[in-house]
Amino acid sequence: MNTSIVSEQQHRKLHPHKFALWVAIASILMMFAGLTSAFIVKSNQAGWRTFVLPGIFWVSTVLILASSLTMLMAIKAFKSRGMRQYRGLLGITFLLGAAFVICQVIGFNQLWNSNVQFKGASGAGQFFYAIAGLHAVHVIGGVIALLVIFLKSIAGKTKSYDAVPVEVMGMYWHFVDLLWLYLMIFFIILG
Amino acid sequence: MSDTLHIQHGVASHGHSGEPHVHHHKETFISKYIFSMDHKMIAKQFLVTGIIWAIIGGLFSVLFRLQLGFPDQSFPILETFFGRWAEGGKIKPEFYYALTTMHGTVLIFFVLTAGLSGTFANLLIPLQVGARDMASPFMNMLSYWMFFAASIVMLSSLFTQTGPAAGGWTVYPPLSALGLASQGSKSGMDLWIIAMTLFVASQLLGGLNYISTILNMRTKGMSMTRLPLTIWALLFTAILGVLSFPVLLSGLVLLMFDRHLGTSFYLSDIFVAGQALPNEGGSAILYQHLFWFLGHPEVYIIIMPTMGLASEILAINSRKPIFGYMAMIASLMAICVLAFLVWAHHMFVTGMNPFLGSVFVLLTLLIAIPSAIKVFNWITTIWRGNIRFTPGMLFAIGFVSIFISGGLTGIFLGNSTIDIHLHDTMFVIAHFHIVMGVSAFFGMFAGIYHWFPKMFGRYMNNTLGYIHFWVTIVCAYLIFWPMHYQGFAGMPRRYLDKSSWVSFGQFHSLDAMITVVTIIVFAVQLMFVFNYFYSMYKGRRVRTQNPWDATTLEWTTPIHPGHGNWDGEIPEVHRWAYDYGKDGRDFIPQTEPVGENESSH
């Protein structure tokens, strides 16, 4: 079936997998739009508590921005058949992504220890755990996907020069990166 | 067309050996019937799972109708089956609330969303747009199995010690957020949330596939304006689902936090059993906003596919082109956009600012316009048509009738001033059961009767179909029409026993009648299920490729299409889907080139 999925005339159009990812991105965006608008509604009510973002979240922001850059370079290398370079850059992207998740967890712990906790009154902190936590779950999904295509590129028996899976991976990765930037700015301004 | 006719034996894929490009793999029982990636098999899986859920959900309504119709009577058989939930043959309050909650959850989500869209989107999208399968057959399979997992979790919640979720299908906090508050807010509620999370994942995987298949995988010549209306309807349904289900998910995530981690997103200043809870600053209204942002589009997710099915069936069986094709698409689009802008009409009595309320009244009433356009076009389509009264056609006409009846009461409820009086009464029950419950079921039945020959290569029994239709439409009106009067009189919904109100005493015999009719109509639905499964194996065989003389592509496939749908090339499309009764010909298939002297549509 694989060959017949994309017929001749469809080559000019957007690949269905890429298109499906765009729709999925819209869908994920709606979830975060729902959560951040809930945040805005609640922040106007009495008894709202704000919090100070621990500095480590700036580190994680730099990490994920850098990982987007390496992902970009990896795709470029893949397209020019620089497979060794591609594997290296993909590995670095994976490590940066994993480091991002670790930084987030450290950040959550610091925040928790500065007495922004679940119990009791509602506030920006509770939303931050929920929203940034859900974002981290999406990044973890991406990190696992990165690991899978990294391992495939090393141990795969068949050589594939089809750029679509790599490009789909890249699109998702840039998306979680931009999503984090949005959340970061959101919490700096409104948190 | 007879030279392209293929009659294959059975449903297996042998006999294809001469055409290796269709089948690359050998199918085993597991890959063909269980973990199938064939969209047609996945459609059947959704349908059969939906039928099982519909029987369970329908049975729940029969049980709580027993309580509502005969509150003083005891039914020892209930104790035999349900033990301590119906001690002494009387349904306990906790059981009653669990039944109504699960009736709503099961029928809205598991039957009329997954069972309906899952079946017809999977069956019709690749067949009618001319694709070999979905954009991602694997994701499509995953979509079904996510739904199956959701079903298992939801089913298992019925058997827990404290019973399933019981706070109403909307699971409003604080009731749903506090396990202390009621039996139905304990483990049953957690299982409800987990099941719904899996369900949302299933819907998203499915929706992604539907949208990208429709937009990217149409065959040569199949421009968007040549698509049958079924596909347009399913496209807008999928868009609604993909954009609104994630918001429900975000609401449920916060609910889980409140339930288990002690946060206060929805909770504030609450006393349970004399104890003050530490939660402060939460807002239960916030949940309602998040819930209804899905909840309202959800009713269009339920009704829009059936609008598409009915449009198609009405045109085919009237032997006339659909009236106002572009207006049909525009009205679907208008409904799709407005669906996102009206959610707060469910919340008129939550203390909303009346000025804000009036905006939502306006937007809500605006939906009447595209709905009326559709109704007008359906009626004009069958007007002076050469009508064939097949069971599918009867159900499609019944769908239009019932959609009108239910839609009109929506104008009452959409007005915030009247809604203040009618809110939470039986009037609301009557309205939404008619307009989205019964009419969506009618559209679904129409679709099943009509496309059964494509699914199984056999017809369903017509006589049973006619009995099914007439009993169901009469019973549907008998059940829900009187509820309007109860609602006008102020009779509240969801109450276990209203006998202590003298003013509702006048409705005793009416309620008993409704219950009896409910049992009759439930039995007739079981007859439909029998017809379905009997016809699957023993029904009259389909002998021609195009039994309804329809123009669309699914009828150009073999009677038993293999995985890949067409044996040779995918046919090319030259015209729109509704060339019926044109230039003295009964119908012209979409695959036929436009003739030299022919006026193109």
Tab-separated table of N, CA and C in Angstrom, chain B residues 234-355:
chain	number	residue	atom	x	y	z
B	234	LEU	N	-18.825	15.584	6.604
B	234	LEU	CA	-17.845	14.882	7.437
B	234	LEU	C	-16.594	15.731	7.618
B	235	LEU	N	-16.249	16.542	6.619
B	235	LEU	CA	-15.093	17.427	6.740
B	235	LEU	C	-15.321	18.446	7.852
B	236	PHE	N	-16.487	19.103	7.828
B	236	PHE	CA	-16.739	20.111	8.866
B	236	PHE	C	-16.866	19.464	10.238
B	237	THR	N	-17.438	18.254	10.278
B	237	THR	CA	-17.520	17.539	11.545
B	237	THR	C	-16.123	17.304	12.111
B	238	ALA	N	-15.222	16.866	11.243
B	238	ALA	CA	-13.868	16.561	11.714
B	238	ALA	C	-13.157	17.834	12.173
B	239	ILE	N	-13.376	18.937	11.450
B	239	ILE	CA	-12.736	20.194	11.858
B	239	ILE	C	-13.239	20.600	13.240
B	240	LEU	N	-14.553	20.512	13.439
B	240	LEU	CA	-15.109	20.844	14.752
B	240	LEU	C	-14.482	19.984	15.830
B	241	GLY	N	-14.387	18.687	15.580
B	241	GLY	CA	-13.860	17.763	16.583
B	241	GLY	C	-12.410	18.068	16.909
B	242	VAL	N	-11.630	18.293	15.882
B	242	VAL	CA	-10.205	18.502	16.096
B	242	VAL	C	-9.943	19.792	16.879
B	243	LEU	N	-10.796	20.789	16.693
B	243	LEU	CA	-10.565	22.055	17.393
B	243	LEU	C	-11.260	22.149	18.747
B	244	SER	N	-12.261	21.306	18.996
B	244	SER	CA	-12.963	21.477	20.268
B	244	SER	C	-12.644	20.392	21.293
B	245	PHE	N	-12.378	19.166	20.858
B	245	PHE	CA	-12.068	18.122	21.836
B	245	PHE	C	-10.845	18.439	22.699
B	246	PRO	N	-9.779	19.063	22.147
B	246	PRO	CA	-8.630	19.367	23.008
B	246	PRO	C	-8.996	20.302	24.172
B	247	VAL	N	-9.983	21.162	23.949
B	247	VAL	CA	-10.371	22.070	25.027
B	247	VAL	C	-11.046	21.293	26.152
B	248	LEU	N	-11.856	20.300	25.788
B	248	LEU	CA	-12.425	19.428	26.817
B	248	LEU	C	-11.306	18.753	27.590
B	249	LEU	N	-10.297	18.315	26.837
B	249	LEU	CA	-9.177	17.627	27.486
B	249	LEU	C	-8.511	18.545	28.504
B	250	SER	N	-8.316	19.835	28.131
B	250	SER	CA	-7.679	20.733	29.089
B	250	SER	C	-8.563	20.896	30.324
B	251	GLY	N	-9.879	20.958	30.122
B	251	GLY	CA	-10.777	21.038	31.273
B	251	GLY	C	-10.668	19.810	32.160
B	252	LEU	N	-10.553	18.630	31.534
B	252	LEU	CA	-10.481	17.389	32.317
B	252	LEU	C	-9.144	17.268	33.045
B	253	VAL	N	-8.069	17.782	32.417
B	253	VAL	CA	-6.761	17.741	33.094
B	253	VAL	C	-6.829	18.540	34.394
B	254	LEU	N	-7.410	19.742	34.303
B	254	LEU	CA	-7.519	20.557	35.520
B	254	LEU	C	-8.426	19.881	36.550
B	255	LEU	N	-9.453	19.191	36.056
B	255	LEU	CA	-10.352	18.471	36.977
B	255	LEU	C	-9.595	17.375	37.709
B	256	MET	N	-8.730	16.666	36.978
B	256	MET	CA	-7.912	15.627	37.613
B	256	MET	C	-7.001	16.233	38.677
B	257	PHE	N	-6.399	17.390	38.359
B	257	PHE	CA	-5.554	18.076	39.350
B	257	PHE	C	-6.363	18.368	40.612
B	258	ASP	N	-7.562	18.891	40.434
B	258	ASP	CA	-8.395	19.220	41.590
B	258	ASP	C	-8.772	17.973	42.370
B	259	ARG	N	-9.030	16.885	41.662
B	259	ARG	CA	-9.465	15.665	42.337
B	259	ARG	C	-8.351	15.053	43.172
B	260	HIS	N	-7.130	15.050	42.615
B	260	HIS	CA	-6.109	14.229	43.267
B	260	HIS	C	-4.934	15.003	43.818
B	261	LEU	N	-4.706	16.236	43.393
B	261	LEU	CA	-3.522	16.945	43.845
B	261	LEU	C	-3.857	18.117	44.748
B	262	GLY	N	-5.133	18.327	45.011
B	262	GLY	CA	-5.503	19.355	45.973
B	262	GLY	C	-5.478	20.765	45.433
B	263	THR	N	-5.385	20.939	44.114
B	263	THR	CA	-5.410	22.292	43.564
B	263	THR	C	-6.822	22.871	43.638
B	264	SER	N	-6.929	24.155	43.330
B	264	SER	CA	-8.237	24.816	43.431
B	264	SER	C	-8.609	25.515	42.139
B	265	PHE	N	-8.562	24.775	41.021
B	265	PHE	CA	-8.980	25.419	39.783
B	265	PHE	C	-10.491	25.675	39.800
B	266	TYR	N	-11.228	24.678	40.274
B	266	TYR	CA	-12.681	24.786	40.218
B	266	TYR	C	-13.319	24.900	41.594
B	267	LEU	N	-12.524	24.798	42.655
B	267	LEU	CA	-13.107	24.654	43.996
B	267	LEU	C	-12.863	25.895	44.825
B	268	SER	N	-13.880	26.282	45.589
B	268	SER	CA	-13.722	27.428	46.466
B	268	SER	C	-14.739	27.363	47.589
B	269	ASP	N	-14.275	27.585	48.808
B	269	ASP	CA	-15.180	27.747	49.965
B	269	ASP	C	-16.214	26.635	50.035
B	270	ILE	N	-15.749	25.420	50.229
B	270	ILE	CA	-16.690	24.300	50.206
B	270	ILE	C	-16.714	23.580	51.543
B	271	PHE	N	-17.901	23.228	51.980
B	271	PHE	CA	-18.075	22.419	53.179
B	271	PHE	C	-18.611	21.063	52.752
B	272	VAL	N	-17.940	20.002	53.178
B	272	VAL	CA	-18.494	18.673	52.953
B	272	VAL	C	-18.665	18.025	54.315
B	273	ALA	N	-19.877	17.608	54.614
B	273	ALA	CA	-20.208	16.973	55.895
B	273	ALA	C	-19.720	17.830	57.077
B	274	GLY	N	-19.955	19.121	57.003
B	274	GLY	CA	-19.609	20.005	58.105
B	274	GLY	C	-18.149	20.398	58.166
B	275	GLN	N	-17.313	19.813	57.314
B	275	GLN	CA	-15.887	20.126	57.304
B	275	GLN	C	-15.582	21.147	56.205
B	276	ALA	N	-14.819	22.194	56.571
B	276	ALA	CA	-14.428	23.162	55.551
B	276	ALA	C	-13.224	22.625	54.795
B	277	LEU	N	-13.252	22.704	53.489
B	277	LEU	CA	-12.103	22.284	52.687
B	277	LEU	C	-11.147	23.463	52.514
B	278	PRO	N	-9.837	23.190	52.356
B	278	PRO	CA	-8.879	24.295	52.251
B	278	PRO	C	-8.936	25.047	50.916
B	279	ASN	N	-9.683	24.519	49.934
B	279	ASN	CA	-9.653	25.130	48.601
B	279	ASN	C	-10.235	26.533	48.609
B	280	GLU	N	-9.555	27.411	47.883
B	280	GLU	CA	-9.981	28.806	47.828
B	280	GLU	C	-9.743	29.345	46.428
B	281	GLY	N	-10.596	30.235	45.995
B	281	GLY	CA	-10.330	31.006	44.773
B	281	GLY	C	-10.664	30.300	43.477
B	282	GLY	N	-11.162	29.054	43.543
B	282	GLY	CA	-11.503	28.367	42.302
B	282	GLY	C	-12.855	28.807	41.777
B	283	SER	N	-13.139	28.397	40.561
B	283	SER	CA	-14.411	28.795	39.974
B	283	SER	C	-15.003	27.635	39.184
B	284	ALA	N	-16.180	27.191	39.639
B	284	ALA	CA	-16.837	26.077	38.945
B	284	ALA	C	-17.311	26.511	37.561
B	285	ILE	N	-17.534	27.828	37.408
B	285	ILE	CA	-17.996	28.335	36.109
B	285	ILE	C	-16.907	28.150	35.055
B	286	LEU	N	-15.647	28.246	35.498
B	286	LEU	CA	-14.535	28.054	34.565
B	286	LEU	C	-14.650	26.703	33.869
B	287	TYR	N	-14.977	25.657	34.672
B	287	TYR	CA	-15.150	24.333	34.077
B	287	TYR	C	-16.264	24.360	33.040
B	288	GLN	N	-17.353	25.040	33.375
B	288	GLN	CA	-18.483	25.058	32.439
B	288	GLN	C	-18.075	25.684	31.108
B	289	HIS	N	-17.254	26.755	31.192
B	289	HIS	CA	-16.796	27.363	29.942
B	289	HIS	C	-15.975	26.365	29.128
B	290	LEU	N	-15.025	25.719	29.805
B	290	LEU	CA	-14.175	24.775	29.075
B	290	LEU	C	-15.004	23.607	28.546
B	291	PHE	N	-15.938	23.135	29.382
B	291	PHE	CA	-16.741	21.986	28.955
B	291	PHE	C	-17.616	22.345	27.762
B	292	TRP	N	-18.327	23.481	27.856
B	292	TRP	CA	-19.282	23.784	26.785
B	292	TRP	C	-18.597	24.276	25.532
B	293	PHE	N	-17.329	24.679	25.649
B	293	PHE	CA	-16.620	25.017	24.422
B	293	PHE	C	-16.468	23.775	23.549
B	294	LEU	N	-16.358	22.605	24.187
B	294	LEU	CA	-16.522	21.369	23.425
B	294	LEU	C	-17.992	21.022	23.300
B	295	GLY	N	-18.712	21.111	24.436
B	295	GLY	CA	-20.050	20.533	24.534
B	295	GLY	C	-20.979	21.042	23.465
B	296	HIS	N	-20.870	22.344	23.141
B	296	HIS	CA	-21.779	22.795	22.095
B	296	HIS	C	-21.375	22.325	20.703
B	297	PRO	N	-20.124	22.547	20.284
B	297	PRO	CA	-19.742	21.952	18.988
B	297	PRO	C	-20.070	20.459	18.916
B	298	GLU	N	-20.006	19.796	20.055
B	298	GLU	CA	-20.300	18.367	20.086
B	298	GLU	C	-21.672	18.047	19.492
B	299	VAL	N	-22.674	18.885	19.764
B	299	VAL	CA	-23.995	18.551	19.209
B	299	VAL	C	-23.977	18.680	17.684
B	300	TYR	N	-23.119	19.568	17.162
B	300	TYR	CA	-23.013	19.642	15.695
B	300	TYR	C	-22.145	18.512	15.164
B	301	ILE	N	-21.199	18.062	15.974
B	301	ILE	CA	-20.426	16.878	15.585
B	301	ILE	C	-21.376	15.701	15.418
B	302	ILE	N	-22.419	15.673	16.238
B	302	ILE	CA	-23.385	14.583	16.154
B	302	ILE	C	-24.310	14.758	14.948
B	303	ILE	N	-24.792	15.987	14.730
B	303	ILE	CA	-25.853	16.140	13.736
B	303	ILE	C	-25.317	16.340	12.322
B	304	MET	N	-24.122	16.940	12.167
B	304	MET	CA	-23.677	17.266	10.811
B	304	MET	C	-23.455	16.047	9.909
B	305	PRO	N	-22.839	14.959	10.415
B	305	PRO	CA	-22.702	13.804	9.510
B	305	PRO	C	-24.046	13.318	9.000
B	306	THR	N	-25.061	13.357	9.876
B	306	THR	CA	-26.363	12.850	9.433
B	306	THR	C	-26.986	13.799	8.420
B	307	MET	N	-26.663	15.108	8.514
B	307	MET	CA	-27.139	16.042	7.484
B	307	MET	C	-26.569	15.646	6.123
B	308	GLY	N	-25.297	15.284	6.122
B	308	GLY	CA	-24.673	14.861	4.874
B	308	GLY	C	-25.290	13.576	4.357
B	309	LEU	N	-25.471	12.594	5.242
B	309	LEU	CA	-26.051	11.317	4.822
B	309	LEU	C	-27.446	11.535	4.252
B	310	ALA	N	-28.245	12.341	4.959
B	310	ALA	CA	-29.627	12.566	4.509
B	310	ALA	C	-29.634	13.271	3.152
B	311	SER	N	-28.756	14.276	2.972
B	311	SER	CA	-28.730	14.987	1.677
B	311	SER	C	-28.521	14.006	0.537
B	312	GLU	N	-27.556	13.116	0.724
B	312	GLU	CA	-27.210	12.154	-0.307
B	312	GLU	C	-28.375	11.199	-0.578
B	313	ILE	N	-28.944	10.659	0.496
B	313	ILE	CA	-29.996	9.650	0.340
B	313	ILE	C	-31.261	10.272	-0.250
B	314	LEU	N	-31.576	11.510	0.165
B	314	LEU	CA	-32.776	12.165	-0.367
B	314	LEU	C	-32.633	12.412	-1.867
B	315	ALA	N	-31.442	12.858	-2.306
B	315	ALA	CA	-31.270	13.129	-3.732
B	315	ALA	C	-31.350	11.844	-4.540
B	316	ILE	N	-30.649	10.792	-4.059
B	316	ILE	CA	-30.639	9.533	-4.815
B	316	ILE	C	-32.040	8.968	-4.950
B	317	ASN	N	-32.795	8.972	-3.852
B	317	ASN	CA	-34.094	8.315	-3.880
B	317	ASN	C	-35.215	9.208	-4.378
B	318	SER	N	-34.908	10.488	-4.662
B	318	SER	CA	-35.891	11.323	-5.355
B	318	SER	C	-35.576	11.384	-6.830
B	319	ARG	N	-34.448	10.826	-7.236
B	319	ARG	CA	-33.970	10.882	-8.611
B	319	ARG	C	-33.889	12.327	-9.091
B	320	LYS	N	-33.476	13.206	-8.196
B	320	LYS	CA	-33.343	14.615	-8.540
B	320	LYS	C	-32.021	15.123	-7.986
B	321	PRO	N	-31.416	16.111	-8.658
B	321	PRO	CA	-30.209	16.688	-8.060
B	321	PRO	C	-30.536	17.357	-6.726
B	322	ILE	N	-29.567	17.411	-5.855
B	322	ILE	CA	-29.798	18.097	-4.580
B	322	ILE	C	-30.080	19.560	-4.870
B	323	PHE	N	-31.025	20.118	-4.161
B	323	PHE	CA	-31.363	21.524	-4.396
B	323	PHE	C	-30.385	22.412	-3.642
B	324	GLY	N	-29.768	23.360	-4.349
B	324	GLY	CA	-28.916	24.338	-3.674
B	324	GLY	C	-27.637	23.741	-3.124
B	325	TYR	N	-26.877	23.088	-3.984
B	325	TYR	CA	-25.640	22.428	-3.530
B	325	TYR	C	-24.716	23.415	-2.822
B	326	MET	N	-24.447	24.559	-3.459
B	326	MET	CA	-23.535	25.521	-2.842
B	326	MET	C	-24.116	26.077	-1.549
B	327	ALA	N	-25.431	26.286	-1.518
B	327	ALA	CA	-26.056	26.779	-0.289
B	327	ALA	C	-25.917	25.753	0.829
B	328	MET	N	-25.960	24.456	0.450
B	328	MET	CA	-25.778	23.400	1.447
B	328	MET	C	-24.381	23.481	2.050
B	329	ILE	N	-23.378	23.693	1.194
B	329	ILE	CA	-22.008	23.790	1.699
B	329	ILE	C	-21.860	25.045	2.556
B	330	ALA	N	-22.400	26.166	2.055
B	330	ALA	CA	-22.269	27.418	2.804
B	330	ALA	C	-22.951	27.307	4.161
B	331	SER	N	-24.108	26.629	4.206
B	331	SER	CA	-24.793	26.543	5.497
B	331	SER	C	-24.045	25.618	6.447
B	332	LEU	N	-23.438	24.558	5.912
B	332	LEU	CA	-22.609	23.708	6.782
B	332	LEU	C	-21.455	24.528	7.363
B	333	MET	N	-20.864	25.366	6.496
B	333	MET	CA	-19.736	26.176	6.950
B	333	MET	C	-20.192	27.167	8.023
B	334	ALA	N	-21.366	27.772	7.788
B	334	ALA	CA	-21.886	28.728	8.761
B	334	ALA	C	-22.148	28.051	10.098
B	335	ILE	N	-22.724	26.834	10.046
B	335	ILE	CA	-22.985	26.106	11.282
B	335	ILE	C	-21.667	25.817	11.991
B	336	CYS	N	-20.662	25.445	11.198
B	336	CYS	CA	-19.363	25.087	11.773
B	336	CYS	C	-18.751	26.282	12.501
B	337	VAL	N	-18.842	27.472	11.905
B	337	VAL	CA	-18.267	28.663	12.537
B	337	VAL	C	-19.089	29.062	13.763
B	338	LEU	N	-20.411	29.117	13.598
B	338	LEU	CA	-21.268	29.541	14.703
B	338	LEU	C	-21.189	28.576	15.878
B	339	ALA	N	-20.920	27.305	15.573
B	339	ALA	CA	-20.867	26.293	16.640
B	339	ALA	C	-19.875	26.678	17.727
B	340	PHE	N	-18.821	27.422	17.335
B	340	PHE	CA	-17.808	27.800	18.323
B	340	PHE	C	-18.203	29.047	19.108
B	341	LEU	N	-19.263	29.716	18.687
B	341	LEU	CA	-19.547	31.040	19.255
B	341	LEU	C	-20.804	31.073	20.117
B	342	VAL	N	-21.354	29.925	20.435
B	342	VAL	CA	-22.643	29.933	21.127
B	342	VAL	C	-22.626	29.159	22.441
B	343	TRP	N	-21.421	28.711	22.873
B	343	TRP	CA	-21.411	27.756	23.983
B	343	TRP	C	-22.073	28.297	25.256
B	344	ALA	N	-22.001	29.634	25.456
B	344	ALA	CA	-22.506	30.152	26.728
B	344	ALA	C	-24.026	30.148	26.809
B	345	HIS	N	-24.733	29.745	25.732
B	345	HIS	CA	-26.192	29.662	25.894
B	345	HIS	C	-26.580	28.483	26.784
B	346	HIS	N	-25.607	27.651	27.129
B	346	HIS	CA	-25.870	26.604	28.128
B	346	HIS	C	-25.730	27.153	29.539
B	347	MET	N	-25.300	28.422	29.638
B	347	MET	CA	-24.908	28.951	30.945
B	347	MET	C	-25.661	30.234	31.284
B	348	PHE	N	-26.845	30.423	30.684
B	348	PHE	CA	-27.592	31.659	30.919
B	348	PHE	C	-27.901	31.870	32.400
B	349	VAL	N	-28.070	30.785	33.147
B	349	VAL	CA	-28.472	30.958	34.550
B	349	VAL	C	-27.299	30.801	35.513
B	350	THR	N	-26.066	30.985	35.022
B	350	THR	CA	-24.927	30.878	35.938
B	350	THR	C	-24.521	32.237	36.496
B	351	GLY	N	-25.382	33.225	36.353
B	351	GLY	CA	-25.032	34.541	36.848
B	351	GLY	C	-24.272	35.348	35.821
B	352	MET	N	-24.432	34.948	34.559
B	352	MET	CA	-23.748	35.659	33.481
B	352	MET	C	-24.328	37.069	33.326
B	353	ASN	N	-23.452	37.972	32.946
B	353	ASN	CA	-23.891	39.331	32.652
B	353	ASN	C	-24.972	39.306	31.566
B	354	PRO	N	-26.135	39.916	31.828
B	354	PRO	CA	-27.230	39.840	30.845
B	354	PRO	C	-26.863	40.422	29.488
B	355	PHE	N	-25.951	41.402	29.474
B	355	PHE	CA	-25.568	41.978	28.188
B	355	PHE	C	-24.743	40.968	27.381
